[in-house]
Amino acid sequence: VQDVATSWARGSREEEGSQRHWQQEICRILGEIQAPLSPLLLRLCHWMLPKLLSRLFLSVQLQRGQLEIVLRAARTPDVPLVFLCTHQSQLDGPLLSFLLLSQGIGAPRVTVGAWISPRLRSLLQCLGGIFLPSGMAQPWSEQDEGLPGAVLDAYVQEVLRSRQPLVIFLEEPPGSLRLSDPARHWLLRVLRALRDQAVPDVHIVPVGIAYDVAP
């Protein structure tokens, strides 16, 4: 990040205070990506979600065999978990977060689509939702990512190093047959973390959620 920011500062027209300016820009980009987790909101949602599910669905079924595999993978030392999931409903993120937290795996960082109201975005960030920075909300391209791309690379590497579970949705609802642009950005960061040896390995865990009637 520092290398990219230094180049960016040299190219800036503002000579005085340019270093302070790019440091503020890095903090702004990080603030767009995530917010500190709120333990109070997490406990409140952990209490409310089962009540909500009981009103929305007749039952919620969990495949125990897959859960055992996930728990075994979570016990592997120094190897973070990356969950890849197809997107069926806006409830997918809360459902996965609730499951992982209730099984002792921890509160995951869950990728969220860009088109969302500012208030809901702030709430989801406190619950573990992460967003692409505004400079990368355009259609997919590996070119000219600049400072937002460098900050996002460093952020994902730190998430993986600290072994926080990461959930990446492969497309936006309603489900399509092609990888979404946000998913390409997030997956690229995981591949770069492996290429740069920020982590020795990752466990890729495919996750499927199905509904008889999508909410």
C-alpha angles and dihedrals in degrees: 000000000000092000092051092043092050091053090047092050092050090054092049119104091223107088099177117065093003093135092052089047095056091044088056089047091054091051090049092052092049089051089055092051100048148347129212113280115257110222091194093054091044092054091045093051091044087058097042101043097070089052091050093047092051089057096045101043139035089222143347114220125200125197103232094196093059091045091055090053091051092049090050091050091049090058093059105110119244095357115115124214122240114188118203114199137175112233116241103152143358086254092067094087096049091044093053093043091050092049096048093044093047091051093053096250092119139245107307129217104244123199112232129196119256098237102084137114117268093241094051089045091055091049094049092048090058088052095051102276116145128197138197112255115258092252090065100045092100123098116296119290132145090206127094096005089148122170097345090056093049092049091047091051091052092045095053091046090054092048090052094044091052089049096237109160112250122207117199120187111212098211141004122258131295088056117253132186096242133074111258122237093245090051090053090054094050095044090049089057092053091050091049091050089056093044092050090045093237085144127017094228144339133220109233108205119188112214128193127194119186131185129198085212117012111233 
